[in-house]
Amino acid sequence: KQIETTTLLGKNATELNFKDNIKKELIHIATHGFFKENEEINKNPDIGLFFANSGNYLTNEIKRDFFANDNVLNDNELRYINFSRTKLLVLSACETAVSVSSFIGGYSLSELFIHSGAKNVISTLWKVDDKVTQKFMVIFYEMISEGNSIELSIKLTKQKIKEIYPQPYYWAPFILLSS
């Protein structure tokens, strides 16, 4: 449907390449997300996305430096990236909508993308099944390409997935957050 795309796969799917390609109306990130509670009181959890060659940062300390170029896009870095051109950002990774309450509202990866300028973010509430997520996204993009709104496309996609996989685990984790 005449949408300009940039595909970053395998070893090319790095944090730096992602940051070089963010001025798009539609961004789809299919990688691993993380949400790690912080043991210190009143400290936000570590949240972010893993890119190629990121290593196992779930067992290590997440670097908070914007310029670390460690192939982990963390919450601190998202504060300095402008997604104002992005009409739709899709996070098909696990737990990208998991949130904790803070004094400014919820604190999640999807909300940070909204605060960074994205107009709409599709994200997930829990760990999702890879196979079902792929089907979900194919159906979702078919609905969008037929001219449906983002909201209606999510609703119709959930209905179609629910017909195949009736358990809420498979169709319910996908949510839309809009600015």
PDB file of C-alpha atoms in Angstrom:
ATOM      1  CA  LYS A   1       0.000   0.000   0.000  1.00  0.00           C
ATOM      2  CA  GLN A   2       2.862   2.398  -0.829  1.00  0.00           C
ATOM      3  CA  ILE A   3       4.304   2.426   2.694  1.00  0.00           C
ATOM      4  CA  GLU A   4       8.044   3.022   2.759  1.00  0.00           C
ATOM      5  CA  THR A   5       9.756   0.353   4.836  1.00  0.00           C
ATOM      6  CA  THR A   6      13.201  -0.342   6.174  1.00  0.00           C
ATOM      7  CA  THR A   7      13.905  -3.877   7.299  1.00  0.00           C
ATOM      8  CA  LEU A   8      16.556  -4.646   9.880  1.00  0.00           C
ATOM      9  CA  LEU A   9      17.132  -8.378  10.273  1.00  0.00           C
ATOM     10  CA  GLY A  10      19.713 -10.561  12.002  1.00  0.00           C
ATOM     11  CA  LYS A  11      23.005  -8.864  12.786  1.00  0.00           C
ATOM     12  CA  ASN A  12      21.760  -5.666  11.069  1.00  0.00           C
ATOM     13  CA  ALA A  13      19.021  -5.297  13.705  1.00  0.00           C
ATOM     14  CA  THR A  14      21.194  -3.213  16.004  1.00  0.00           C
ATOM     15  CA  GLU A  15      20.270  -0.390  18.319  1.00  0.00           C
ATOM     16  CA  LEU A  16      22.296   2.085  16.256  1.00  0.00           C
ATOM     17  CA  ASN A  17      20.600   1.047  12.983  1.00  0.00           C
ATOM     18  CA  PHE A  18      17.221   1.343  14.692  1.00  0.00           C
ATOM     19  CA  LYS A  19      18.024   4.866  15.930  1.00  0.00           C
ATOM     20  CA  ASP A  20      19.109   5.808  12.380  1.00  0.00           C
ATOM     21  CA  ASN A  21      15.713   4.713  10.998  1.00  0.00           C
ATOM     22  CA  ILE A  22      13.131   6.145  13.405  1.00  0.00           C
ATOM     23  CA  LYS A  23      11.708   8.911  11.242  1.00  0.00           C
ATOM     24  CA  LYS A  24       8.915   6.720   9.886  1.00  0.00           C
ATOM     25  CA  GLU A  25       5.126   6.871  10.117  1.00  0.00           C
ATOM     26  CA  LEU A  26       4.967   3.152  10.905  1.00  0.00           C
ATOM     27  CA  ILE A  27       7.515   1.302  13.017  1.00  0.00           C
ATOM     28  CA  HIS A  28       7.184  -2.379  13.872  1.00  0.00           C
ATOM     29  CA  ILE A  29       9.620  -3.812  16.399  1.00  0.00           C
ATOM     30  CA  ALA A  30       9.658  -7.608  16.640  1.00  0.00           C
ATOM     31  CA  THR A  31      12.317  -8.412  19.201  1.00  0.00           C
ATOM     32  CA  HIS A  32      12.501  -9.303  22.880  1.00  0.00           C
ATOM     33  CA  GLY A  33      11.221  -6.844  25.438  1.00  0.00           C
ATOM     34  CA  PHE A  34      11.946  -6.873  29.137  1.00  0.00           C
ATOM     35  CA  PHE A  35      10.395  -5.621  32.344  1.00  0.00           C
ATOM     36  CA  LYS A  36      12.533  -6.176  35.438  1.00  0.00           C
ATOM     37  CA  GLU A  37      11.320  -4.925  38.814  1.00  0.00           C
ATOM     38  CA  ASN A  38      13.877  -2.894  40.704  1.00  0.00           C
ATOM     39  CA  GLU A  39      14.624  -3.956  44.260  1.00  0.00           C
ATOM     40  CA  GLU A  40      15.247  -0.385  45.415  1.00  0.00           C
ATOM     41  CA  ILE A  41      12.197   1.398  46.783  1.00  0.00           C
ATOM     42  CA  ASN A  42      10.880   4.264  44.632  1.00  0.00           C
ATOM     43  CA  LYS A  43      13.065   3.306  41.676  1.00  0.00           C
ATOM     44  CA  ASN A  44      11.480   2.581  38.303  1.00  0.00           C
ATOM     45  CA  PRO A  45      11.868  -0.911  36.838  1.00  0.00           C
ATOM     46  CA  ASP A  46      14.364  -1.657  34.094  1.00  0.00           C
ATOM     47  CA  ILE A  47      12.390  -1.813  30.856  1.00  0.00           C
ATOM     48  CA  GLY A  48      13.448  -1.907  27.246  1.00  0.00           C
ATOM     49  CA  LEU A  49      14.087  -3.840  24.069  1.00  0.00           C
ATOM     50  CA  PHE A  50      16.910  -6.143  23.056  1.00  0.00           C
ATOM     51  CA  PHE A  51      18.528  -5.786  19.639  1.00  0.00           C
ATOM     52  CA  ALA A  52      21.050  -8.033  17.872  1.00  0.00           C
ATOM     53  CA  ASN A  53      24.157  -8.944  19.884  1.00  0.00           C
ATOM     54  CA  SER A  54      22.769  -7.515  23.122  1.00  0.00           C
ATOM     55  CA  GLY A  55      23.897 -10.404  25.323  1.00  0.00           C
ATOM     56  CA  ASN A  56      22.023 -11.466  28.432  1.00  0.00           C
ATOM     57  CA  TYR A  57      21.284  -8.177  30.157  1.00  0.00           C
ATOM     58  CA  LEU A  58      18.471  -9.641  32.238  1.00  0.00           C
ATOM     59  CA  THR A  59      21.074 -11.051  34.581  1.00  0.00           C
ATOM     60  CA  ASN A  60      23.335  -7.992  34.428  1.00  0.00           C
ATOM     61  CA  GLU A  61      22.925  -4.326  35.228  1.00  0.00           C
ATOM     62  CA  ILE A  62      21.271  -2.358  32.407  1.00  0.00           C
ATOM     63  CA  LYS A  63      23.495   0.504  31.224  1.00  0.00           C
ATOM     64  CA  ARG A  64      21.668   3.805  31.666  1.00  0.00           C
ATOM     65  CA  ASP A  65      23.870   5.791  29.257  1.00  0.00           C
ATOM     66  CA  PHE A  66      22.177   6.998  26.060  1.00  0.00           C
ATOM     67  CA  PHE A  67      25.415   6.648  24.132  1.00  0.00           C
ATOM     68  CA  ALA A  68      26.300   3.158  25.406  1.00  0.00           C
ATOM     69  CA  ASN A  69      25.368   1.540  22.054  1.00  0.00           C
ATOM     70  CA  ASP A  70      24.981  -1.787  23.859  1.00  0.00           C
ATOM     71  CA  ASN A  71      22.110  -3.003  21.625  1.00  0.00           C
ATOM     72  CA  VAL A  72      19.660  -2.576  24.488  1.00  0.00           C
ATOM     73  CA  LEU A  73      17.178   0.276  24.102  1.00  0.00           C
ATOM     74  CA  ASN A  74      16.250   1.146  27.671  1.00  0.00           C
ATOM     75  CA  ASP A  75      13.803   3.532  29.288  1.00  0.00           C
ATOM     76  CA  ASN A  76      16.419   6.222  29.870  1.00  0.00           C
ATOM     77  CA  GLU A  77      17.343   6.324  26.184  1.00  0.00           C
ATOM     78  CA  LEU A  78      13.720   6.609  25.046  1.00  0.00           C
ATOM     79  CA  ARG A  79      13.413   9.947  26.817  1.00  0.00           C
ATOM     80  CA  TYR A  80      15.824  11.470  24.272  1.00  0.00           C
ATOM     81  CA  ILE A  81      14.405  10.042  21.037  1.00  0.00           C
ATOM     82  CA  ASN A  82      11.784  11.919  19.046  1.00  0.00           C
ATOM     83  CA  PHE A  83       9.032   9.712  17.598  1.00  0.00           C
ATOM     84  CA  SER A  84       6.732  12.611  16.650  1.00  0.00           C
ATOM     85  CA  ARG A  85       6.587  11.451  12.993  1.00  0.00           C
ATOM     86  CA  THR A  86       5.396   7.999  14.057  1.00  0.00           C
ATOM     87  CA  LYS A  87       1.663   7.471  13.611  1.00  0.00           C
ATOM     88  CA  LEU A  88       1.817   3.803  14.642  1.00  0.00           C
ATOM     89  CA  LEU A  89       4.491   1.970  16.584  1.00  0.00           C
ATOM     90  CA  VAL A  90       3.966  -1.768  17.029  1.00  0.00           C
ATOM     91  CA  LEU A  91       5.794  -3.582  19.812  1.00  0.00           C
ATOM     92  CA  SER A  92       5.093  -7.249  19.200  1.00  0.00           C
ATOM     93  CA  ALA A  93       7.629  -8.173  21.869  1.00  0.00           C
ATOM     94  CA  CYS A  94       6.683  -9.634  25.247  1.00  0.00           C
ATOM     95  CA  GLU A  95       5.546  -7.476  28.163  1.00  0.00           C
ATOM     96  CA  THR A  96       5.866  -4.111  26.406  1.00  0.00           C
ATOM     97  CA  ALA A  97       2.711  -2.776  28.116  1.00  0.00           C
ATOM     98  CA  VAL A  98       3.497  -4.111  31.593  1.00  0.00           C
ATOM     99  CA  SER A  99       3.325  -1.082  33.839  1.00  0.00           C
ATOM    100  CA  VAL A 100       3.942   0.151  37.345  1.00  0.00           C
ATOM    101  CA  SER A 101       2.297   3.206  38.846  1.00  0.00           C
ATOM    102  CA  SER A 102       4.406   6.280  39.379  1.00  0.00           C
ATOM    103  CA  PHE A 103       3.678   9.831  40.450  1.00  0.00           C
ATOM    104  CA  ILE A 104       3.196  10.808  36.775  1.00  0.00           C
ATOM    105  CA  GLY A 105       0.940   7.862  35.918  1.00  0.00           C
ATOM    106  CA  GLY A 106       1.802   4.466  34.526  1.00  0.00           C
ATOM    107  CA  TYR A 107       5.381   3.596  33.671  1.00  0.00           C
ATOM    108  CA  SER A 108       5.759   1.153  30.796  1.00  0.00           C
ATOM    109  CA  LEU A 109       7.679   0.826  27.564  1.00  0.00           C
ATOM    110  CA  SER A 110       4.613   1.646  25.487  1.00  0.00           C
ATOM    111  CA  GLU A 111       3.899   4.761  27.557  1.00  0.00           C
ATOM    112  CA  LEU A 112       7.484   5.929  27.111  1.00  0.00           C
ATOM    113  CA  PHE A 113       7.065   5.714  23.324  1.00  0.00           C
ATOM    114  CA  ILE A 114       3.892   7.827  23.646  1.00  0.00           C
ATOM    115  CA  HIS A 115       5.776  10.381  25.787  1.00  0.00           C
ATOM    116  CA  SER A 116       8.470  10.416  23.074  1.00  0.00           C
ATOM    117  CA  GLY A 117       5.899  11.453  20.468  1.00  0.00           C
ATOM    118  CA  ALA A 118       4.436   8.267  18.938  1.00  0.00           C
ATOM    119  CA  LYS A 119       0.722   8.775  18.266  1.00  0.00           C
ATOM    120  CA  ASN A 120      -0.381   5.136  18.689  1.00  0.00           C
ATOM    121  CA  VAL A 121       1.426   2.173  20.240  1.00  0.00           C
ATOM    122  CA  ILE A 122       0.342  -1.440  20.076  1.00  0.00           C
ATOM    123  CA  SER A 123       1.960  -3.459  22.828  1.00  0.00           C
ATOM    124  CA  THR A 124       1.541  -6.595  24.932  1.00  0.00           C
ATOM    125  CA  LEU A 125       0.541  -7.188  28.543  1.00  0.00           C
ATOM    126  CA  TRP A 126       2.375 -10.486  29.046  1.00  0.00           C
ATOM    127  CA  LYS A 127       4.693 -13.003  27.411  1.00  0.00           C
ATOM    128  CA  VAL A 128       3.157 -13.838  24.038  1.00  0.00           C
ATOM    129  CA  ASP A 129       3.273 -16.936  21.863  1.00  0.00           C
ATOM    130  CA  ASP A 130       5.534 -16.309  18.839  1.00  0.00           C
ATOM    131  CA  LYS A 131       3.419 -18.276  16.368  1.00  0.00           C
ATOM    132  CA  VAL A 132       0.150 -16.641  17.410  1.00  0.00           C
ATOM    133  CA  THR A 133       1.775 -13.195  17.486  1.00  0.00           C
ATOM    134  CA  GLN A 134       2.934 -13.644  13.899  1.00  0.00           C
ATOM    135  CA  LYS A 135      -0.615 -14.605  12.830  1.00  0.00           C
ATOM    136  CA  PHE A 136      -2.011 -11.679  14.809  1.00  0.00           C
ATOM    137  CA  MET A 137       0.276  -9.196  13.074  1.00  0.00           C
ATOM    138  CA  VAL A 138      -0.415 -10.552   9.583  1.00  0.00           C
ATOM    139  CA  ILE A 139      -4.172 -10.242  10.150  1.00  0.00           C
ATOM    140  CA  PHE A 140      -3.767  -6.810  11.764  1.00  0.00           C
ATOM    141  CA  TYR A 141      -1.828  -5.422   8.795  1.00  0.00           C
ATOM    142  CA  GLU A 142      -4.376  -6.910   6.386  1.00  0.00           C
ATOM    143  CA  MET A 143      -7.110  -5.048   8.284  1.00  0.00           C
ATOM    144  CA  ILE A 144      -5.110  -1.793   8.187  1.00  0.00           C
ATOM    145  CA  SER A 145      -4.388  -2.194   4.456  1.00  0.00           C
ATOM    146  CA  GLU A 146      -8.138  -2.537   3.822  1.00  0.00           C
ATOM    147  CA  GLY A 147      -8.569   1.009   5.142  1.00  0.00           C
ATOM    148  CA  ASN A 148      -9.778   0.204   8.660  1.00  0.00           C
ATOM    149  CA  SER A 149      -8.746   2.409  11.559  1.00  0.00           C
ATOM    150  CA  ILE A 150      -6.123   1.163  13.988  1.00  0.00           C
ATOM    151  CA  GLU A 151      -8.795   0.666  16.667  1.00  0.00           C
ATOM    152  CA  LEU A 152     -11.093  -1.334  14.401  1.00  0.00           C
ATOM    153  CA  SER A 153      -8.179  -3.337  13.003  1.00  0.00           C
ATOM    154  CA  ILE A 154      -7.162  -4.411  16.527  1.00  0.00           C
ATOM    155  CA  LYS A 155     -10.754  -5.347  17.358  1.00  0.00           C
ATOM    156  CA  LEU A 156     -11.261  -7.361  14.160  1.00  0.00           C
ATOM    157  CA  THR A 157      -7.890  -9.069  14.563  1.00  0.00           C
ATOM    158  CA  LYS A 158      -8.698 -10.104  18.126  1.00  0.00           C
ATOM    159  CA  GLN A 159     -12.008 -11.544  16.934  1.00  0.00           C
ATOM    160  CA  LYS A 160     -10.301 -13.588  14.204  1.00  0.00           C
ATOM    161  CA  ILE A 161      -7.580 -14.881  16.549  1.00  0.00           C
ATOM    162  CA  LYS A 162     -10.230 -15.703  19.167  1.00  0.00           C
ATOM    163  CA  GLU A 163     -11.973 -17.954  16.614  1.00  0.00           C
ATOM    164  CA  ILE A 164      -8.773 -20.015  16.250  1.00  0.00           C
ATOM    165  CA  TYR A 165      -7.457 -19.686  19.831  1.00  0.00           C
ATOM    166  CA  PRO A 166     -10.402 -19.052  22.185  1.00  0.00           C
ATOM    167  CA  GLN A 167      -8.276 -18.752  25.339  1.00  0.00           C
ATOM    168  CA  PRO A 168      -7.661 -15.074  26.276  1.00  0.00           C
ATOM    169  CA  TYR A 169      -3.945 -15.810  26.714  1.00  0.00           C
ATOM    170  CA  TYR A 170      -3.590 -15.738  22.910  1.00  0.00           C
ATOM    171  CA  TRP A 171      -5.708 -12.766  21.806  1.00  0.00           C
ATOM    172  CA  ALA A 172      -6.058 -10.510  24.867  1.00  0.00           C
ATOM    173  CA  PRO A 173      -2.491  -9.292  25.528  1.00  0.00           C
ATOM    174  CA  PHE A 174      -2.466  -6.923  22.549  1.00  0.00           C
ATOM    175  CA  ILE A 175      -3.557  -3.411  23.498  1.00  0.00           C
ATOM    176  CA  LEU A 176      -3.582   0.005  21.843  1.00  0.00           C
ATOM    177  CA  LEU A 177      -2.367   3.100  23.633  1.00  0.00           C
ATOM    178  CA  SER A 178      -2.987   6.455  21.918  1.00  0.00           C
ATOM    179  CA  SER A 179      -1.764   9.938  22.693  1.00  0.00           C
TER     180      SER A 179
END
